[in-house]
Amino acid sequence: KEYKMKNKEKCPPLPLVIFGSGGIARETAFLIEEINLRRPNQFLILGFVESDTTKIGERFGPYRVLCSDDTFPIFSKTFPRLGVVFPFGNPGIKRKVAEKININQFTDLVFPNLIHPDVTFQQYSCEIGIGNIITFGVRLTVNVTLGNFNLINLNTTVGHDTIIGNYNVINPLSAISGGVTINDEVLVGTGAKILQNLTVNSKVKIGAGAVVTKSVLEGEIVVGIPAKSRG
């Protein structure tokens, strides 16, 4: 479920937890802080959820690890409405954790889109699902369709009529041309380029700096300029 502020004066901030506590999770906390600075009263960061139980109680700045993946359903019972974010840099882990938590119907969980205020996209022609993280400097243009639980990292560009599925991780400085289709669980390396009107099938890994000049089959790993299968 998406979360949208209907009345900034009356609607309290959405309490929210971030899964993981590594670098991307902490960058996501910073992104939320930036959103709150520009659009006050949207989110209240409670802290992190970790798979490693030994990290419970560990602090990262003002936030701490609250519970583990396994005890999260018990923790979530104390909230009538709770926001959940999955910022993992591994598409497979992102999907695994998201599907596991989504099954647990212990509370009214909400999966907000976290979009930095400086991100640009044509709002009436673009469609964005739930649980997406779109960071500073990202530029979407027109008629872009974005599914669920994607991470689009710093200073990435996405051209017209591009379709991006679910659980994808697009790393910083990537450039996706117009008419591209990216299916599910794709990892796009830092600085990679995907040329126009190509299809990148599910579970593909594109190496950092690669230039994709032809469509990529499911599960392939492609690297280089032009990008070629690693075997």
Coordinates of N, CA and C in Angstrom, one line a residue:
K1 N 0.8 -1.2 0.0 CA 0.0 0.0 0.0 C 0.9 1.2 0.0
E2 N 0.5 2.2 -0.8 CA 1.2 3.5 -0.8 C 0.7 4.4 0.3
Y3 N 1.6 5.3 0.7 CA 1.2 6.3 1.7 C 1.3 7.6 1.1
K4 N 0.3 8.4 1.2 CA 0.3 9.8 0.6 C -0.3 10.7 1.7
M5 N 0.4 11.9 1.8 CA -0.1 12.9 2.7 C -1.3 13.6 2.1
K6 N -2.4 13.5 2.8 CA -3.6 14.2 2.3 C -3.8 15.6 2.9
N7 N -3.4 15.7 4.2 CA -3.5 17.0 4.9 C -2.3 17.1 5.8
K8 N -1.4 18.0 5.4 CA -0.1 18.1 6.2 C -0.4 18.6 7.6
E9 N -1.5 19.3 7.8 CA -1.7 19.9 9.1 C -2.3 18.8 10.1
K10 N -3.1 17.9 9.6 CA -3.8 17.0 10.4 C -3.2 15.6 10.4
C11 N -2.6 15.2 9.4 CA -2.1 13.8 9.3 C -0.7 13.7 10.0
P12 N -0.5 12.9 11.0 CA 0.8 12.7 11.6 C 1.8 12.1 10.7
P13 N 3.1 12.2 11.0 CA 4.1 11.5 10.2 C 3.9 10.0 10.3
L14 N 4.2 9.4 9.2 CA 4.2 7.9 9.1 C 5.4 7.3 9.9
P15 N 5.2 6.5 10.9 CA 6.4 5.8 11.5 C 6.9 4.8 10.6
L16 N 8.2 4.7 10.5 CA 8.8 3.9 9.4 C 10.1 3.2 9.9
V17 N 10.3 2.0 9.4 CA 11.5 1.2 9.7 C 12.2 0.9 8.4
I18 N 13.5 0.8 8.5 CA 14.3 0.5 7.3 C 15.0 -0.8 7.5
F19 N 14.8 -1.7 6.6 CA 15.4 -3.1 6.7 C 16.9 -3.0 6.3
G20 N 17.8 -3.6 7.1 CA 19.2 -3.5 7.0 C 19.7 -2.3 7.7
S21 N 21.0 -2.3 7.9 CA 21.7 -1.1 8.6 C 23.0 -0.8 7.9
G22 N 23.2 -1.4 6.7 CA 24.5 -1.1 6.0 C 24.4 0.3 5.3
G23 N 25.4 0.4 4.4 CA 25.5 1.7 3.8 C 24.3 2.2 3.1
I24 N 23.7 1.4 2.3 CA 22.5 1.8 1.5 C 21.3 2.1 2.5
A25 N 21.2 1.3 3.6 CA 20.1 1.6 4.5 C 20.4 3.0 5.2
R26 N 21.6 3.3 5.5 CA 21.9 4.6 6.2 C 21.8 5.7 5.2
E27 N 22.1 5.5 3.9 CA 21.8 6.5 2.9 C 20.3 6.7 2.7
T28 N 19.6 5.7 2.9 CA 18.1 5.8 2.8 C 17.6 6.7 3.9
A29 N 18.1 6.5 5.1 CA 17.8 7.3 6.3 C 18.1 8.8 6.0
F30 N 19.2 9.0 5.3 CA 19.6 10.4 4.9 C 18.6 10.9 3.9
L31 N 18.2 10.1 3.0 CA 17.2 10.5 2.0 C 15.9 10.9 2.7
I32 N 15.5 10.2 3.6 CA 14.2 10.5 4.4 C 14.4 11.8 5.1
E33 N 15.5 12.0 5.7 CA 15.8 13.3 6.4 C 15.7 14.4 5.4
E34 N 16.2 14.3 4.2 CA 16.1 15.3 3.2 C 14.7 15.6 2.7
I35 N 13.9 14.5 2.6 CA 12.5 14.7 2.3 C 11.8 15.4 3.4
N36 N 12.0 15.1 4.6 CA 11.4 15.8 5.8 C 11.8 17.3 5.9
L37 N 13.0 17.6 5.5 CA 13.4 19.0 5.5 C 12.6 19.8 4.5
R38 N 12.4 19.3 3.4 CA 11.7 20.0 2.3 C 10.2 19.9 2.4
R39 N 9.7 18.7 2.9 CA 8.3 18.5 3.0 C 8.0 18.0 4.4
P40 N 7.9 18.9 5.4 CA 7.9 18.5 6.8 C 6.7 17.6 7.1
N41 N 6.9 16.8 8.1 CA 5.8 16.0 8.7 C 5.4 14.8 7.9
Q42 N 6.3 14.3 7.1 CA 5.9 13.1 6.3 C 6.3 11.8 7.0
F43 N 7.5 11.6 7.4 CA 7.9 10.3 7.9 C 8.7 10.5 9.3
L44 N 8.5 9.5 10.1 CA 9.2 9.4 11.4 C 10.0 8.1 11.4
I45 N 11.4 8.3 11.3 CA 12.2 7.1 11.2 C 12.3 6.5 12.6
L46 N 11.9 5.3 12.8 CA 12.0 4.6 14.1 C 13.4 4.0 14.3
G47 N 13.9 3.4 13.2 CA 15.2 2.7 13.2 C 15.3 1.7 12.2
F48 N 16.2 0.7 12.4 CA 16.5 -0.3 11.5 C 16.1 -1.7 11.9
V49 N 15.9 -2.6 10.9 CA 15.6 -4.0 11.2 C 16.7 -4.8 10.5
E50 N 17.3 -5.7 11.3 CA 18.5 -6.5 10.8 C 18.2 -8.0 10.8
S51 N 18.8 -8.7 9.9 CA 18.8 -10.2 9.9 C 19.7 -10.7 11.0
D52 N 20.7 -10.0 11.3 CA 21.7 -10.4 12.3 C 21.2 -10.0 13.7
T53 N 20.8 -10.9 14.6 CA 20.3 -10.6 15.9 C 21.3 -9.9 16.8
T54 N 22.6 -10.2 16.5 CA 23.7 -9.6 17.4 C 23.7 -8.1 17.2
K55 N 23.1 -7.5 16.2 CA 23.2 -6.1 15.9 C 22.1 -5.3 16.6
I56 N 21.1 -6.1 17.2 CA 20.0 -5.4 17.9 C 20.5 -4.5 19.0
G57 N 20.1 -3.2 19.0 CA 20.6 -2.2 19.9 C 21.7 -1.4 19.4
E58 N 22.4 -1.8 18.3 CA 23.5 -1.1 17.8 C 23.0 0.3 17.2
R59 N 23.8 1.3 17.4 CA 23.3 2.7 17.0 C 24.1 3.1 15.8
F60 N 23.4 3.9 15.0 CA 24.0 4.5 13.8 C 23.4 6.0 13.8
G61 N 24.2 6.9 14.4 CA 23.7 8.2 14.6 C 22.5 8.2 15.5
P62 N 21.5 8.9 15.2 CA 20.3 8.9 16.1 C 19.4 7.7 16.0
Y63 N 19.7 6.7 15.2 CA 18.9 5.6 15.0 C 19.6 4.3 15.5
R64 N 18.8 3.3 15.9 CA 19.4 2.1 16.3 C 18.6 0.9 15.6
V65 N 19.2 -0.3 15.8 CA 18.6 -1.5 15.3 C 17.6 -1.9 16.3
L66 N 16.3 -2.0 15.9 CA 15.2 -2.2 16.8 C 14.9 -3.7 17.0
C67 N 15.0 -4.5 15.9 CA 14.6 -5.9 16.0 C 15.2 -6.7 14.9
S68 N 15.0 -7.9 14.8 CA 15.5 -8.8 13.7 C 14.3 -9.0 12.7
D69 N 14.7 -9.6 11.6 CA 13.7 -9.9 10.6 C 12.6 -10.9 11.2
D70 N 13.1 -11.8 12.0 CA 12.2 -12.8 12.6 C 11.3 -12.3 13.6
T71 N 11.8 -11.3 14.4 CA 10.9 -10.7 15.5 C 10.2 -9.5 15.0
F72 N 10.4 -9.1 13.7 CA 9.7 -7.9 13.2 C 8.1 -8.0 13.3
P73 N 7.5 -9.2 13.0 CA 6.1 -9.3 13.1 C 5.6 -9.0 14.5
I74 N 6.3 -9.3 15.5 CA 5.9 -9.0 16.9 C 6.1 -7.5 17.1
F75 N 7.2 -6.9 16.7 CA 7.4 -5.5 16.8 C 6.3 -4.7 16.1
S76 N 5.9 -5.1 15.0 CA 5.0 -4.4 14.1 C 3.6 -4.3 14.8
K77 N 3.3 -5.3 15.7 CA 2.0 -5.3 16.3 C 1.6 -4.1 17.1
T78 N 2.7 -3.4 17.5 CA 2.5 -2.2 18.4 C 2.1 -1.0 17.6
F79 N 2.0 -1.1 16.3 CA 1.7 0.1 15.4 C 0.4 -0.2 14.6
P80 N -0.6 0.7 14.6 CA -1.7 0.5 13.8 C -1.4 0.7 12.3
R81 N -0.3 1.4 12.1 CA 0.1 1.7 10.7 C 1.6 1.9 10.7
L82 N 2.3 1.2 9.9 CA 3.8 1.2 9.9 C 4.4 1.2 8.5
G83 N 5.2 2.1 8.2 CA 5.9 2.2 6.9 C 7.1 1.2 6.9
V84 N 7.4 0.6 5.8 CA 8.5 -0.4 5.7 C 9.2 0.0 4.4
V85 N 10.6 -0.1 4.5 CA 11.5 0.2 3.4 C 12.5 -0.9 3.2
F86 N 12.7 -1.3 2.0 CA 13.7 -2.4 1.6 C 14.7 -1.8 0.7
P87 N 15.8 -1.2 1.2 CA 16.8 -0.6 0.4 C 18.0 -1.4 -0.1
F88 N 17.8 -2.7 0.0 CA 19.0 -3.6 -0.3 C 19.5 -3.4 -1.7
G89 N 20.9 -3.5 -1.9 CA 21.5 -3.4 -3.1 C 21.6 -4.6 -4.0
N90 N 21.1 -5.7 -3.4 CA 21.0 -7.0 -4.1 C 19.5 -7.3 -4.5
P91 N 19.2 -7.3 -5.7 CA 17.8 -7.5 -6.1 C 17.2 -8.8 -5.6
G92 N 17.9 -9.9 -5.5 CA 17.3 -11.1 -5.0 C 17.0 -11.0 -3.5
I93 N 17.9 -10.4 -2.8 CA 17.6 -10.3 -1.3 C 16.4 -9.3 -1.1
K94 N 16.4 -8.2 -1.9 CA 15.3 -7.3 -1.9 C 13.9 -8.0 -2.0
R95 N 13.9 -8.9 -3.1 CA 12.6 -9.6 -3.3 C 12.3 -10.6 -2.2
K96 N 13.3 -11.3 -1.8 CA 13.1 -12.3 -0.7 C 12.5 -11.7 0.6
V97 N 13.1 -10.6 1.0 CA 12.7 -10.0 2.3 C 11.4 -9.3 2.1
A98 N 11.2 -8.6 1.0 CA 9.9 -8.0 0.7 C 8.7 -9.0 0.7
E99 N 8.9 -10.1 0.0 CA 7.8 -11.1 0.0 C 7.6 -11.7 1.3
K100 N 8.6 -12.0 2.1 CA 8.5 -12.5 3.4 C 7.7 -11.6 4.3
I101 N 8.0 -10.3 4.4 CA 7.3 -9.4 5.2 C 5.9 -9.1 4.8
N102 N 5.7 -9.1 3.5 CA 4.4 -8.8 2.9 C 3.4 -9.9 3.3
I103 N 3.9 -11.1 3.5 CA 3.0 -12.2 3.9 C 2.5 -12.1 5.3
N104 N 3.3 -11.5 6.2 CA 2.9 -11.4 7.6 C 1.9 -10.3 7.8
Q105 N 0.6 -10.7 8.0 CA -0.4 -9.7 8.1 C -0.7 -9.4 9.6
F106 N 0.4 -8.9 10.3 CA 0.2 -8.6 11.7 C -0.2 -7.1 12.0
T107 N 0.0 -6.3 11.0 CA -0.4 -4.9 11.1 C -0.7 -4.3 9.7
D108 N -1.1 -3.1 9.7 CA -1.4 -2.4 8.4 C 0.0 -1.8 7.9
L109 N 0.7 -2.6 7.2 CA 2.0 -2.2 6.6 C 1.8 -1.3 5.4
V110 N 2.6 -0.3 5.3 CA 2.6 0.7 4.2 C 4.0 0.7 3.6
F111 N 4.0 0.8 2.2 CA 5.3 0.8 1.5 C 5.4 2.0 0.7
P112 N 5.9 3.1 1.3 CA 5.9 4.4 0.7 C 7.0 4.5 -0.4
N113 N 6.7 5.3 -1.4 CA 7.8 5.7 -2.4 C 8.6 6.8 -1.7
L114 N 9.9 6.6 -1.7 CA 10.8 7.6 -1.1 C 11.5 8.3 -2.3
I115 N 11.0 9.5 -2.6 CA 11.5 10.2 -3.8 C 12.1 11.6 -3.4
H116 N 13.4 11.7 -3.6 CA 14.0 13.0 -3.2 C 13.3 14.2 -3.9
P117 N 13.1 15.3 -3.2 CA 12.4 16.4 -3.7 C 13.0 17.0 -5.0
D118 N 14.2 16.7 -5.3 CA 14.8 17.3 -6.5 C 14.7 16.4 -7.7
V119 N 14.1 15.2 -7.5 CA 13.9 14.3 -8.7 C 12.9 14.9 -9.6
T120 N 13.1 14.7 -10.9 CA 12.2 15.3 -11.9 C 11.5 14.1 -12.7
F121 N 10.2 14.3 -13.0 CA 9.5 13.4 -13.9 C 8.2 14.1 -14.2
Q122 N 7.7 13.8 -15.4 CA 6.4 14.4 -15.8 C 5.3 13.6 -15.1
Q123 N 4.7 14.2 -14.1 CA 3.8 13.5 -13.2 C 2.6 12.9 -13.9
Y124 N 2.0 13.6 -14.9 CA 0.8 13.1 -15.5 C 1.0 12.0 -16.5
S125 N 2.3 11.8 -16.9 CA 2.5 10.7 -17.9 C 3.3 9.5 -17.3
C126 N 3.9 9.7 -16.1 CA 4.7 8.6 -15.5 C 3.8 7.9 -14.5
E127 N 4.1 6.6 -14.3 CA 3.4 5.7 -13.4 C 4.4 5.1 -12.4
I128 N 4.2 5.2 -11.1 CA 5.2 4.7 -10.2 C 4.4 3.9 -9.2
G129 N 4.9 2.7 -8.9 CA 4.2 1.7 -8.0 C 4.4 2.0 -6.6
I130 N 4.8 1.0 -5.8 CA 5.0 1.2 -4.3 C 6.4 0.8 -4.0
G131 N 6.9 1.3 -2.8 CA 8.1 0.9 -2.2 C 9.4 1.3 -3.0
N132 N 9.3 2.2 -3.9 CA 10.5 2.6 -4.7 C 11.3 3.7 -3.9
I133 N 12.6 3.6 -4.2 CA 13.5 4.6 -3.6 C 14.2 5.3 -4.8
I134 N 14.0 6.6 -4.9 CA 14.6 7.4 -6.0 C 15.4 8.5 -5.4
T135 N 16.7 8.5 -5.6 CA 17.6 9.3 -4.8 C 17.9 10.6 -5.6
F136 N 18.7 11.4 -4.9 CA 19.1 12.8 -5.4 C 19.7 12.7 -6.8
G137 N 19.3 13.6 -7.6 CA 19.9 13.8 -9.0 C 19.3 12.9 -10.1
V138 N 18.3 12.1 -9.7 CA 17.7 11.2 -10.7 C 16.8 12.0 -11.6
R139 N 16.9 11.7 -12.9 CA 16.0 12.4 -13.9 C 15.2 11.4 -14.7
L140 N 13.9 11.3 -14.5 CA 13.0 10.6 -15.3 C 12.4 11.6 -16.3
T141 N 12.0 11.2 -17.5 CA 11.4 12.2 -18.4 C 9.9 11.9 -18.5
V142 N 9.5 11.4 -19.6 CA 8.0 11.2 -19.9 C 7.7 9.8 -20.2
N143 N 6.4 9.4 -19.8 CA 5.9 8.1 -20.0 C 6.8 7.0 -19.5
V144 N 7.3 7.2 -18.3 CA 8.1 6.2 -17.7 C 7.2 5.4 -16.7
T145 N 7.3 4.1 -16.8 CA 6.5 3.2 -15.9 C 7.5 2.5 -15.0
L146 N 7.3 2.7 -13.7 CA 8.1 2.1 -12.7 C 7.3 1.2 -11.8
G147 N 7.7 -0.1 -11.6 CA 6.9 -1.1 -10.8 C 7.1 -0.8 -9.3
N148 N 7.4 -1.9 -8.6 CA 7.5 -1.9 -7.2 C 8.9 -2.2 -6.6
F149 N 9.3 -1.6 -5.5 CA 10.5 -1.9 -4.8 C 11.8 -1.8 -5.6
N150 N 11.9 -0.8 -6.4 CA 13.1 -0.5 -7.1 C 13.9 0.5 -6.4
L151 N 15.2 0.4 -6.6 CA 16.2 1.4 -6.1 C 16.8 2.1 -7.3
I152 N 16.6 3.4 -7.5 CA 17.3 4.1 -8.6 C 18.2 5.1 -7.9
N153 N 19.5 4.9 -8.1 CA 20.5 5.6 -7.3 C 20.9 6.8 -7.9
L154 N 21.8 7.5 -7.3 CA 22.2 8.9 -7.5 C 22.5 9.2 -9.0
N155 N 21.9 10.3 -9.5 CA 22.3 10.9 -10.8 C 22.1 9.9 -12.0
T156 N 21.1 9.1 -11.9 CA 20.7 8.2 -13.0 C 19.7 9.0 -13.9
T157 N 19.8 8.7 -15.2 CA 18.8 9.2 -16.1 C 18.0 8.1 -16.8
V158 N 16.7 8.3 -16.9 CA 15.8 7.3 -17.5 C 15.0 8.0 -18.6
G159 N 15.1 7.6 -19.8 CA 14.5 8.2 -21.0 C 13.0 7.9 -21.1
H160 N 12.4 8.5 -22.1 CA 11.0 8.4 -22.4 C 10.6 6.9 -22.7
D161 N 9.3 6.6 -22.4 CA 8.7 5.3 -22.7 C 9.5 4.1 -22.2
T162 N 10.2 4.3 -21.1 CA 10.9 3.2 -20.5 C 10.0 2.5 -19.5
I163 N 10.1 1.2 -19.4 CA 9.3 0.3 -18.5 C 10.3 -0.4 -17.6
I164 N 10.2 -0.2 -16.3 CA 11.1 -0.8 -15.3 C 10.2 -1.7 -14.4
G165 N 10.5 -2.9 -14.2 CA 9.6 -3.8 -13.5 C 9.8 -3.7 -12.0
N166 N 10.1 -4.8 -11.3 CA 10.1 -4.9 -9.8 C 11.4 -5.4 -9.3
Y167 N 11.8 -4.9 -8.1 CA 13.0 -5.4 -7.4 C 14.3 -5.1 -8.2
N168 N 14.4 -4.1 -8.9 CA 15.6 -3.8 -9.7 C 16.5 -2.8 -8.9
V169 N 17.8 -2.9 -9.1 CA 18.7 -2.0 -8.5 C 19.5 -1.3 -9.6
I170 N 19.3 0.0 -9.7 CA 20.0 0.7 -10.8 C 21.0 1.7 -10.1
N171 N 22.3 1.4 -10.2 CA 23.3 2.1 -9.4 C 23.7 3.5 -10.0
P172 N 24.4 4.3 -9.2 CA 24.6 5.7 -9.6 C 25.2 5.9 -11.0
L173 N 24.8 7.0 -11.6 CA 25.4 7.5 -12.9 C 25.0 6.6 -14.1
S174 N 24.0 5.8 -13.9 CA 23.5 4.9 -15.0 C 22.7 5.8 -16.0
A175 N 22.7 5.4 -17.3 CA 21.9 6.1 -18.3 C 21.1 5.1 -19.1
I176 N 19.8 5.3 -18.9 CA 18.9 4.3 -19.6 C 18.1 5.1 -20.7
S177 N 18.3 4.7 -21.9 CA 17.7 5.5 -23.0 C 16.2 5.2 -23.2
G178 N 15.6 5.9 -24.1 CA 14.2 5.8 -24.3 C 13.8 4.4 -24.9
G179 N 12.6 4.0 -24.5 CA 12.0 2.8 -25.1 C 12.6 1.5 -24.5
V180 N 13.3 1.6 -23.4 CA 14.0 0.4 -22.8 C 13.0 -0.3 -21.9
T181 N 13.0 -1.6 -21.9 CA 12.2 -2.4 -21.0 C 13.2 -3.2 -20.1
I182 N 13.1 -3.0 -18.8 CA 13.9 -3.8 -17.8 C 12.9 -4.6 -17.0
N183 N 13.0 -5.9 -17.0 CA 12.1 -6.7 -16.3 C 12.4 -6.7 -14.8
D184 N 12.4 -7.9 -14.1 CA 12.5 -8.0 -12.7 C 13.9 -8.4 -12.2
E185 N 14.3 -8.0 -11.0 CA 15.5 -8.4 -10.3 C 16.8 -8.2 -11.2
V186 N 16.9 -7.0 -11.8 CA 18.0 -6.7 -12.6 C 18.9 -5.8 -11.8
L187 N 20.2 -6.0 -11.9 CA 21.2 -5.2 -11.3 C 22.0 -4.5 -12.4
V188 N 21.9 -3.1 -12.3 CA 22.6 -2.3 -13.3 C 23.8 -1.6 -12.6
G189 N 25.0 -1.9 -13.0 CA 26.2 -1.4 -12.4 C 26.4 0.1 -12.5
T190 N 27.2 0.6 -11.7 CA 27.5 2.1 -11.7 C 28.0 2.5 -13.1
G191 N 27.4 3.6 -13.6 CA 27.9 4.2 -14.8 C 27.5 3.4 -16.1
A192 N 26.7 2.4 -16.0 CA 26.3 1.6 -17.2 C 25.4 2.4 -18.0
K193 N 25.4 2.0 -19.3 CA 24.5 2.7 -20.3 C 23.7 1.6 -21.1
I194 N 22.4 1.8 -21.2 CA 21.5 0.9 -22.0 C 21.0 1.7 -23.1
L195 N 21.3 1.3 -24.3 CA 20.8 2.1 -25.5 C 19.3 1.9 -25.8
Q196 N 18.8 2.7 -26.7 CA 17.4 2.8 -26.9 C 16.7 1.5 -27.4
N197 N 15.5 1.3 -27.0 CA 14.6 0.3 -27.5 C 15.1 -1.2 -27.3
L198 N 15.8 -1.4 -26.2 CA 16.3 -2.7 -25.9 C 15.5 -3.3 -24.7
T199 N 15.6 -4.6 -24.6 CA 14.9 -5.3 -23.5 C 16.0 -6.0 -22.6
V200 N 16.0 -5.8 -21.3 CA 16.8 -6.4 -20.4 C 16.0 -7.4 -19.6
N201 N 16.1 -8.7 -19.8 CA 15.2 -9.6 -19.1 C 15.6 -9.8 -17.7
S202 N 14.8 -10.6 -17.0 CA 14.9 -10.7 -15.5 C 16.2 -11.3 -15.1
K203 N 16.7 -10.9 -13.9 CA 17.8 -11.5 -13.2 C 19.1 -11.3 -14.0
V204 N 19.2 -10.3 -14.8 CA 20.4 -9.9 -15.5 C 21.3 -9.0 -14.6
K205 N 22.6 -9.2 -14.7 CA 23.6 -8.3 -14.1 C 24.4 -7.6 -15.2
I206 N 24.4 -6.3 -15.1 CA 25.1 -5.4 -16.0 C 26.3 -4.8 -15.3
G207 N 27.5 -5.1 -15.8 CA 28.7 -4.6 -15.1 C 28.8 -3.1 -15.1
A208 N 29.6 -2.6 -14.1 CA 29.9 -1.2 -14.0 C 30.5 -0.7 -15.3
G209 N 30.0 0.4 -15.8 CA 30.6 1.1 -17.0 C 30.2 0.4 -18.3
A210 N 29.4 -0.7 -18.3 CA 29.1 -1.4 -19.5 C 28.2 -0.6 -20.4
V211 N 28.3 -0.8 -21.7 CA 27.4 -0.2 -22.7 C 26.6 -1.3 -23.4
V212 N 25.3 -1.3 -23.1 CA 24.5 -2.4 -23.6 C 23.9 -1.9 -24.9
T213 N 24.3 -2.7 -26.0 CA 23.9 -2.3 -27.3 C 22.9 -3.3 -28.0
K214 N 22.6 -4.3 -27.3 CA 21.5 -5.3 -27.7 C 20.8 -5.9 -26.5
S215 N 19.6 -6.4 -26.8 CA 18.8 -7.0 -25.7 C 19.6 -8.1 -25.0
V216 N 19.3 -8.3 -23.7 CA 20.0 -9.2 -22.9 C 19.0 -10.3 -22.4
L217 N 19.5 -11.6 -22.5 CA 18.6 -12.7 -22.1 C 18.6 -12.9 -20.6
E218 N 17.5 -13.6 -20.2 CA 17.3 -13.8 -18.7 C 18.6 -14.4 -18.1
G219 N 19.0 -13.8 -16.9 CA 20.0 -14.4 -16.1 C 21.4 -14.2 -16.6
E220 N 21.6 -13.4 -17.7 CA 22.9 -13.2 -18.2 C 23.7 -12.2 -17.4
I221 N 25.0 -12.3 -17.4 CA 25.9 -11.3 -16.9 C 26.6 -10.7 -18.0
V222 N 26.5 -9.4 -18.2 CA 27.2 -8.7 -19.4 C 28.1 -7.6 -18.9
V223 N 29.2 -7.5 -19.5 CA 30.2 -6.5 -19.1 C 30.9 -6.0 -20.4
G224 N 31.5 -4.8 -20.2 CA 32.4 -4.3 -21.3 C 31.7 -3.3 -22.2
I225 N 32.5 -2.8 -23.2 CA 32.0 -1.9 -24.2 C 32.4 -2.4 -25.6
P226 N 31.4 -2.8 -26.4 CA 30.0 -3.0 -26.0 C 29.8 -4.2 -25.1
A227 N 28.7 -4.2 -24.3 CA 28.5 -5.3 -23.3 C 28.4 -6.6 -24.0
K228 N 29.1 -7.6 -23.4 CA 29.0 -9.0 -23.9 C 28.8 -9.9 -22.7
S229 N 28.2 -11.1 -23.0 CA 28.0 -12.1 -22.0 C 29.4 -12.6 -21.4
R230 N 29.4 -12.7 -20.1 CA 30.6 -13.2 -19.4 C 30.7 -14.7 -19.5
G231 N 29.8 -15.3 -20.2 CA 29.9 -16.8 -20.3 C 28.8 -17.5 -19.7

